Coordinates of C-alpha atoms in Angstrom, one line a residue:
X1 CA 0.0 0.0 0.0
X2 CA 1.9 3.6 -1.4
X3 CA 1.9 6.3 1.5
X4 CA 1.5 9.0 -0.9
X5 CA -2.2 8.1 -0.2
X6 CA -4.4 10.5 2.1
X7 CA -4.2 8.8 5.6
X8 CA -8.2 9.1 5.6
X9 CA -8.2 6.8 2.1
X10 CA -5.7 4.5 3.6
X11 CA -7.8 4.6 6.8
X12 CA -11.1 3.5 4.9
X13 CA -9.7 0.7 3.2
X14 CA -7.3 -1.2 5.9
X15 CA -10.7 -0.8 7.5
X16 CA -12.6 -2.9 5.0
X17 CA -10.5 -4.9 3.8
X18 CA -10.2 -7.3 7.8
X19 CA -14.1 -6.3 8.1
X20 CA -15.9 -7.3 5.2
X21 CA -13.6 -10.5 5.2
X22 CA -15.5 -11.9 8.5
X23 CA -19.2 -10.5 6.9
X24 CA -18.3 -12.5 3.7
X25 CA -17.0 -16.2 4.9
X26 CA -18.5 -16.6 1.2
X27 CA -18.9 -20.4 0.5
X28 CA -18.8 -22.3 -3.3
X29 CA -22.1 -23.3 -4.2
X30 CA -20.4 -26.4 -5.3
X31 CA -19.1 -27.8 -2.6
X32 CA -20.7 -30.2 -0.4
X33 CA -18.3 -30.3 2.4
X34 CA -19.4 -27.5 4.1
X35 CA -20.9 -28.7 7.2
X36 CA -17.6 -30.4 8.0
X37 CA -15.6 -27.5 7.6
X38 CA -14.9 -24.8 10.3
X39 CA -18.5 -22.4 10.1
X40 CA -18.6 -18.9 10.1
X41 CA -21.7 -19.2 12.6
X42 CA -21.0 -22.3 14.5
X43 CA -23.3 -21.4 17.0
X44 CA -26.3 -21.9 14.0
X45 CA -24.6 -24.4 12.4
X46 CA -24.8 -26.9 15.7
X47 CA -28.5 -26.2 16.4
X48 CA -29.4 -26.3 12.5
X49 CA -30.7 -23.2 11.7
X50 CA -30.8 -20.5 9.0
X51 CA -31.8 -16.8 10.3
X52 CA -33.8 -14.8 7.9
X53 CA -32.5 -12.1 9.9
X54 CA -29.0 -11.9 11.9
X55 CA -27.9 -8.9 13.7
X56 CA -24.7 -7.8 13.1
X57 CA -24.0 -5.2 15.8
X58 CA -20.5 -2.8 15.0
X59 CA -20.3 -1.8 18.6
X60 CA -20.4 -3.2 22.8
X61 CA -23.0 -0.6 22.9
X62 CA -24.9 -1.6 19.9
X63 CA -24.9 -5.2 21.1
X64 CA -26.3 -4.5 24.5
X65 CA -28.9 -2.3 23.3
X66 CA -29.7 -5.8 21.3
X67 CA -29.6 -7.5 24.0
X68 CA -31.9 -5.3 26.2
X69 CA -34.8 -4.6 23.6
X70 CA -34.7 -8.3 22.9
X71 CA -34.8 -8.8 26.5
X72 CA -37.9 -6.1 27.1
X73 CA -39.8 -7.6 24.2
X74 CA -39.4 -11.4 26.0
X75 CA -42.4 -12.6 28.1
X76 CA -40.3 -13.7 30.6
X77 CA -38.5 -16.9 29.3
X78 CA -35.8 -17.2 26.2
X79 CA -36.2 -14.4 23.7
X80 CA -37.2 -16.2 20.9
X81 CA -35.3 -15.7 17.0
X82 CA -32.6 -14.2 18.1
X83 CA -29.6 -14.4 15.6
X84 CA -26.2 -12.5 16.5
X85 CA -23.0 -13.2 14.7
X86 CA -20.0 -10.3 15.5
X87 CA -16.1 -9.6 15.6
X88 CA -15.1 -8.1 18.7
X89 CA -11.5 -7.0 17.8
X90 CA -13.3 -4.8 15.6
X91 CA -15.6 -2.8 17.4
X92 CA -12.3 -0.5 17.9
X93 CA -10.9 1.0 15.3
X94 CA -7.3 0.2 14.5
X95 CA -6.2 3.6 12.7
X96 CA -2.4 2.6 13.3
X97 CA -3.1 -1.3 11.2
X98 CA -1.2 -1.4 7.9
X99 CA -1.7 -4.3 5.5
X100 CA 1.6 -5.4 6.2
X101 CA 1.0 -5.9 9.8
X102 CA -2.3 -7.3 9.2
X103 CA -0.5 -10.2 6.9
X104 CA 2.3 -10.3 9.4
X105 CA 0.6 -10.8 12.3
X106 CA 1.8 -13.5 15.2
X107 CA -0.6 -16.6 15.8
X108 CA -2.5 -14.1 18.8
X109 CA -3.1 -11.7 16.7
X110 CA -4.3 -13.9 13.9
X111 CA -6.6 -15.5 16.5
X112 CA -8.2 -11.8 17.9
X113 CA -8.3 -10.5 14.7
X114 CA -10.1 -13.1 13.2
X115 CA -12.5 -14.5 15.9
X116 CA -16.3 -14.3 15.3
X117 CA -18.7 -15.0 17.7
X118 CA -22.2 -15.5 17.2
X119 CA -25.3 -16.4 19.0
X120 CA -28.8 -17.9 18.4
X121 CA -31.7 -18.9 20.1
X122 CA -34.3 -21.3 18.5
X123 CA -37.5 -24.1 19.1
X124 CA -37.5 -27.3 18.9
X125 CA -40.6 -28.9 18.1
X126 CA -42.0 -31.9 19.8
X127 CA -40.6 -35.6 18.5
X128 CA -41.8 -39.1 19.6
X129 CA -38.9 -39.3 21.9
X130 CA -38.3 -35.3 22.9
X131 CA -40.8 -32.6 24.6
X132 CA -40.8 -29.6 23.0
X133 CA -38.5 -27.2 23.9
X134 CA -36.7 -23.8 23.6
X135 CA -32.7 -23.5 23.0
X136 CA -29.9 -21.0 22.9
X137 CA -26.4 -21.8 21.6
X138 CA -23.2 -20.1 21.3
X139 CA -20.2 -20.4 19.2
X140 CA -16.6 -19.1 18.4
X141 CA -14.5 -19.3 15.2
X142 CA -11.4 -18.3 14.2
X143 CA -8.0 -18.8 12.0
X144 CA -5.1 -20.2 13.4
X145 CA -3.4 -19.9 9.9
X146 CA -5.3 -17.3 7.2
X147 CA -3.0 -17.7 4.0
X148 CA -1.7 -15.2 2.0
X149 CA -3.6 -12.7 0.2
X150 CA -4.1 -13.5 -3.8
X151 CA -1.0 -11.5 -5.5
X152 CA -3.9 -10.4 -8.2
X153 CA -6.2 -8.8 -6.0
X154 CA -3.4 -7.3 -4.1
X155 CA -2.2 -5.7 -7.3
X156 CA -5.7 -4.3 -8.6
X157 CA -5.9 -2.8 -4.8
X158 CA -3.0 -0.8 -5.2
X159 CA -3.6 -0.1 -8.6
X160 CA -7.1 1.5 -7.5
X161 CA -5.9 3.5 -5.1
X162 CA -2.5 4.9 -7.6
X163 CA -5.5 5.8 -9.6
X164 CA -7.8 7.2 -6.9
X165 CA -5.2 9.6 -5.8
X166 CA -3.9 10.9 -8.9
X167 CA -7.8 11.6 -9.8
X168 CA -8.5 13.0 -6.7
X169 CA -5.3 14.9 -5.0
X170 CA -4.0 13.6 -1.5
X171 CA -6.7 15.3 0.5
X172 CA -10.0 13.6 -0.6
X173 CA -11.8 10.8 0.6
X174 CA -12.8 7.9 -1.7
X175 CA -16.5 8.6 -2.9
X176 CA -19.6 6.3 -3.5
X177 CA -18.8 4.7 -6.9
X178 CA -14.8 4.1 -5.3
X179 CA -16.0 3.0 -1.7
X180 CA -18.3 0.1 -4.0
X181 CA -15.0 -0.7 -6.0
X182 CA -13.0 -1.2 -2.6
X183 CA -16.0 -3.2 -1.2
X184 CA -15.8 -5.5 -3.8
X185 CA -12.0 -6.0 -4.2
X186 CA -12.0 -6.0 0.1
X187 CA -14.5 -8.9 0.1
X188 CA -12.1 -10.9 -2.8
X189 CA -9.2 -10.0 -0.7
X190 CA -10.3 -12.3 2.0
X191 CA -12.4 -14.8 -0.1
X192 CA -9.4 -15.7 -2.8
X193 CA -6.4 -16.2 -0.8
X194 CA -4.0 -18.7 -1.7
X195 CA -1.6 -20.7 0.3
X196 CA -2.2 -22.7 3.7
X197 CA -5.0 -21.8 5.9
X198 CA -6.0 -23.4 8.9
X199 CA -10.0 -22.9 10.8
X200 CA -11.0 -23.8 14.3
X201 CA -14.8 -23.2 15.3
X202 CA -16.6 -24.4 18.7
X203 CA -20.1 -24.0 19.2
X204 CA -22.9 -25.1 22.6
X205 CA -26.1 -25.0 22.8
X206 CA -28.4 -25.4 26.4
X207 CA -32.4 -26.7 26.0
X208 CA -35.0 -25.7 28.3
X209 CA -38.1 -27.5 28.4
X210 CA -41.3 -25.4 28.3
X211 CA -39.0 -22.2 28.0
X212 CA -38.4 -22.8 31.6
X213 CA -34.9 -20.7 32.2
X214 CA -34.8 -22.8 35.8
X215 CA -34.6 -26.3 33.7
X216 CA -31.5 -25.9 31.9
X217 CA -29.9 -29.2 30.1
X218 CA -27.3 -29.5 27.7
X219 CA -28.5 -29.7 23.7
X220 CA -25.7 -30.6 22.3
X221 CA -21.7 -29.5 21.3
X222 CA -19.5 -29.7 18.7
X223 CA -15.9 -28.6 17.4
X224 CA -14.7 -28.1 13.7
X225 CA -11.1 -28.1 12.1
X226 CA -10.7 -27.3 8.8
X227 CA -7.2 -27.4 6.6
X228 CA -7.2 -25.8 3.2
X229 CA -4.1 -25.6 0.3
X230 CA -5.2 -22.9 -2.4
X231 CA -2.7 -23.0 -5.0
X232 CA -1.7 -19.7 -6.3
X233 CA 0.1 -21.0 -9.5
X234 CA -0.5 -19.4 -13.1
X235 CA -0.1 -23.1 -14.2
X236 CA -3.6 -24.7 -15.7
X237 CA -2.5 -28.1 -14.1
X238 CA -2.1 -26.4 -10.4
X239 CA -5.6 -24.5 -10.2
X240 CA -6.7 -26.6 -7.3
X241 CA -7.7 -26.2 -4.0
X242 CA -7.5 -29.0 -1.6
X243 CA -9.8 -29.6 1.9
X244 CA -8.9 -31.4 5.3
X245 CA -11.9 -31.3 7.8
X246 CA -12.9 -32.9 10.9
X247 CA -16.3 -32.6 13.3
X248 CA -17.4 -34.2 16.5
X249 CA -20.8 -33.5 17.6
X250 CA -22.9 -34.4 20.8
X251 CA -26.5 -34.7 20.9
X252 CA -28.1 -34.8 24.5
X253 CA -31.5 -36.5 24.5
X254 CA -34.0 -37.7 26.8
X255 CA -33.3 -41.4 26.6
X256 CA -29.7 -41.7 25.4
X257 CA -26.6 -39.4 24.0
X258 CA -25.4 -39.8 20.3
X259 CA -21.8 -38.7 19.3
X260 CA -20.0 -38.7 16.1
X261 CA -17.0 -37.7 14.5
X262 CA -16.3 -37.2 10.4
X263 CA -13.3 -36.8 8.9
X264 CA -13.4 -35.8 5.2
X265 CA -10.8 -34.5 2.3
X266 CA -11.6 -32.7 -0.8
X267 CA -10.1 -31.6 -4.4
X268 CA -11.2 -29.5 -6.0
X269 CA -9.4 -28.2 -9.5
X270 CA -11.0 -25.4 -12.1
X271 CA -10.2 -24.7 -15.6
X272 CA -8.5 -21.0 -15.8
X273 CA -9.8 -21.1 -19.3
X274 CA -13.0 -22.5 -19.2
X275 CA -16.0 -22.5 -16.8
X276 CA -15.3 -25.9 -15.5
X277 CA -14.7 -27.1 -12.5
X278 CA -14.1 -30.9 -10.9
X279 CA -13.7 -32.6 -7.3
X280 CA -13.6 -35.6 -5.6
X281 CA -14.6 -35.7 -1.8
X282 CA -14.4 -38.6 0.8
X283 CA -15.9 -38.8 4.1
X284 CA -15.5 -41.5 7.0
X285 CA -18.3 -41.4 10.1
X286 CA -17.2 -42.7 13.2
X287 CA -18.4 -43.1 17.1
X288 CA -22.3 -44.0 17.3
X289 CA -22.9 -44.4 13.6
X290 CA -20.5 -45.5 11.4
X291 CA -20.8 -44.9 7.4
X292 CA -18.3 -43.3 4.8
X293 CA -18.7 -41.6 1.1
X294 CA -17.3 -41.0 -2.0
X295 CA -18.7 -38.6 -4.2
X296 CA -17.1 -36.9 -7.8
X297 CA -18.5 -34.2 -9.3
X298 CA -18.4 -32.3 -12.6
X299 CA -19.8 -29.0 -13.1
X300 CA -19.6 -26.2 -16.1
X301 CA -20.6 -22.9 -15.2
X302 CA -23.2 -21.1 -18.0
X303 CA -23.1 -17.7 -16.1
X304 CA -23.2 -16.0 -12.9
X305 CA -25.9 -18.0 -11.3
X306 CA -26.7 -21.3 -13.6
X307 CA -24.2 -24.6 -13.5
X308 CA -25.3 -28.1 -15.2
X309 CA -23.8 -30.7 -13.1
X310 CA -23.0 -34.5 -13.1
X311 CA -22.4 -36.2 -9.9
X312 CA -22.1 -39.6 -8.7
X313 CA -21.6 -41.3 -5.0
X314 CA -23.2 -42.7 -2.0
X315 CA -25.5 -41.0 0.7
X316 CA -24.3 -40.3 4.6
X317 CA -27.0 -41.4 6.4
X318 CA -25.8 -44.5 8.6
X319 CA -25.4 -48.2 8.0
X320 CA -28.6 -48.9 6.0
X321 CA -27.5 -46.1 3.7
X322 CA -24.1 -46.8 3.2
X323 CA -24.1 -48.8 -0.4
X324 CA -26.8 -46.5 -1.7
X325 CA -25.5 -44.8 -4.6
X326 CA -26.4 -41.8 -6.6
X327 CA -25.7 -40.6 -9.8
X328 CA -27.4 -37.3 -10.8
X329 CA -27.2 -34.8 -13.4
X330 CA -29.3 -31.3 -13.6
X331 CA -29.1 -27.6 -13.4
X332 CA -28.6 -25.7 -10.6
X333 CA -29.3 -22.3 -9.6
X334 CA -27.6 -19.7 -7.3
X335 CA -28.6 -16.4 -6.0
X336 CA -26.9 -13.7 -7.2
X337 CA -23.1 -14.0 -8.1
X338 CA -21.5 -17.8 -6.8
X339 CA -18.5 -16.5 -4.2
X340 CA -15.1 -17.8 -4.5
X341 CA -13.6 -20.6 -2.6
X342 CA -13.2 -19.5 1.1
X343 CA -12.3 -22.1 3.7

């Protein structure tokens, strides 16, 4: 990053650049690992839900003030829908944070700088061997090794802001149409990075039966490591990505406990030149239920938002379903643009 930039320009964008990398944690819409790997929201992941809403408070204050109203608004038991997901290392500013620190940063730093919290609270309804009952989970994720930023991106970065401040003079601050353009290249900064990078995520969640806050029993827990190898080679032959994940989850129920434990590899390689993309994925249960996969996919990408795919392998859903194989072929659909890879 040149230092003939205005400090308020350079301000803004070492800003959004760590930011809007924890409010992306895009995801490919091909991969089907994703449960194994490390979540951005663990804390929804474990209790298997999907807020329509999640608040995304930018401040301690703002959070509390959450908190409170969601509180007030409570009829005396669990507030009910509540969806939270925040990085506390940036509810501060860091006005003194250059990129090179940022990438530089000791395994602490790393860790504070890329920790995400979030927080849920959800229903379960009635089954024929659990009451109904009222939840709330928390969870914690963060990178123990991030990888290095794409060269490419890095390069259009500077090359925006060499252009912004010629255009504009030292002085200024970026305007709407530049702040969009940063955005963008912020959120690819984070999503494409190349190199090792190594995710932890922890997540619990309590019950209480009848939304009783006095009768308080474990839900469930889990724990998610994921290793990822991004190549960043111009070479056609090394545009892969490969995956290492591992889960354990606990499930607390009336009658009995069930715990398991995958383990699961991916690789995943895309044509530079063309819009196709291949990967093979295996996956081995252990502990209470024991099963393992093997799936291959092949996918060509028509546009933004439309794939045809061909895929072939066996369902994870225990013993019984172990030998059933699939092979399917279709179209798919995504909303809006797919995001790139991102552990």
């Amino acid at each position: 990053m040149k230092a003939t930039a205005s400090p308020s320009l350079r301000r803004t964008l070492l800003v959004l650049l760590p930011v809007l990398a924890f409010c992306a944690r895009a995801r490919a819409a091909d991969l089907t690992l994703d449960e194994l790997q490390a979540p951005s929201s663990p804390a929804f992941t474990l209790v298997g839900i999907s807020p329509s809403k999640v608040d995304r408070p930018g401040s301690a204050p703002a959070f509390g003030a959450s908190l409170v109203n969601a509180a007030t608004e409570s009829t005396g038991g669990l507030p009910r829908n509540l969806a939270f997901e925040f990085a506390p290392y940036w509810w501060q500013d860091h006005p003194g944070l250059t990129r090179e620190q940022f990438e530089q940063a000791g395994l602490g730093d790393v860790i504070m700088q890329s920790a995400t919290v979030s927080l849920a609270t959800y229903e379960k309804e009635a089954t024929a061997t659990e009451p109904k009952y009222s939840g709330i989970g928390g969870g914690l994720r963060f990178d123990l090794i991030r990888g290095s930023p794409n060269p490419k991106v890095v390069k259009e970065l500077k090359s925006l802001l060499q252009r912004m401040v010629v255009a504009d003079g030292f002085g200024s601050d970026p305007n709407e149409e530049q702040l969009k353009k940063i955005q963008k290249l912020a959120t690819s900064y984070d999503t494409s990075r190349v190199g090792h990078q190594l995710a932890f995520a922890a997540a619990v969640a309590y019950k209480f039966e009848g939304n009783d806050l006095d009768n308080k029993t474990w839900d469930r827990y889990g724990a998610w490591l994921t290793y990822g190898y991004k190549s960043a080679s111009e070479s056609r032959l090394n545009q892969f990505t490969f995956l290492a994940t591992a889960r354990t989850i606990t499930a607390h129920g009336a009658t009995a406990n069930s715990r398991y434990t995958d383990f699961g590899g991916k690789l995943l390689w895309r044509d530079p030149e063309h819009p196709v993309a291949i990967s093979l994925e295996y996956i081995k249960r252990t502990g209470d239920a024991h099963d393992e996969t093997f799936n291959a996919l092949l996918q060509y990408k028509l546009n933004e938002t439309w794939f045809i795919f061909v895929s072939h392998g066996n369902q994870l859903e225990g013993d019984a379903d172990a030998a059933k194989k699939l092979t399917t072929a279709g179209l798919s659909f995504a909303w809006g643009k797919t995001p790139k890879l991102k552990l």
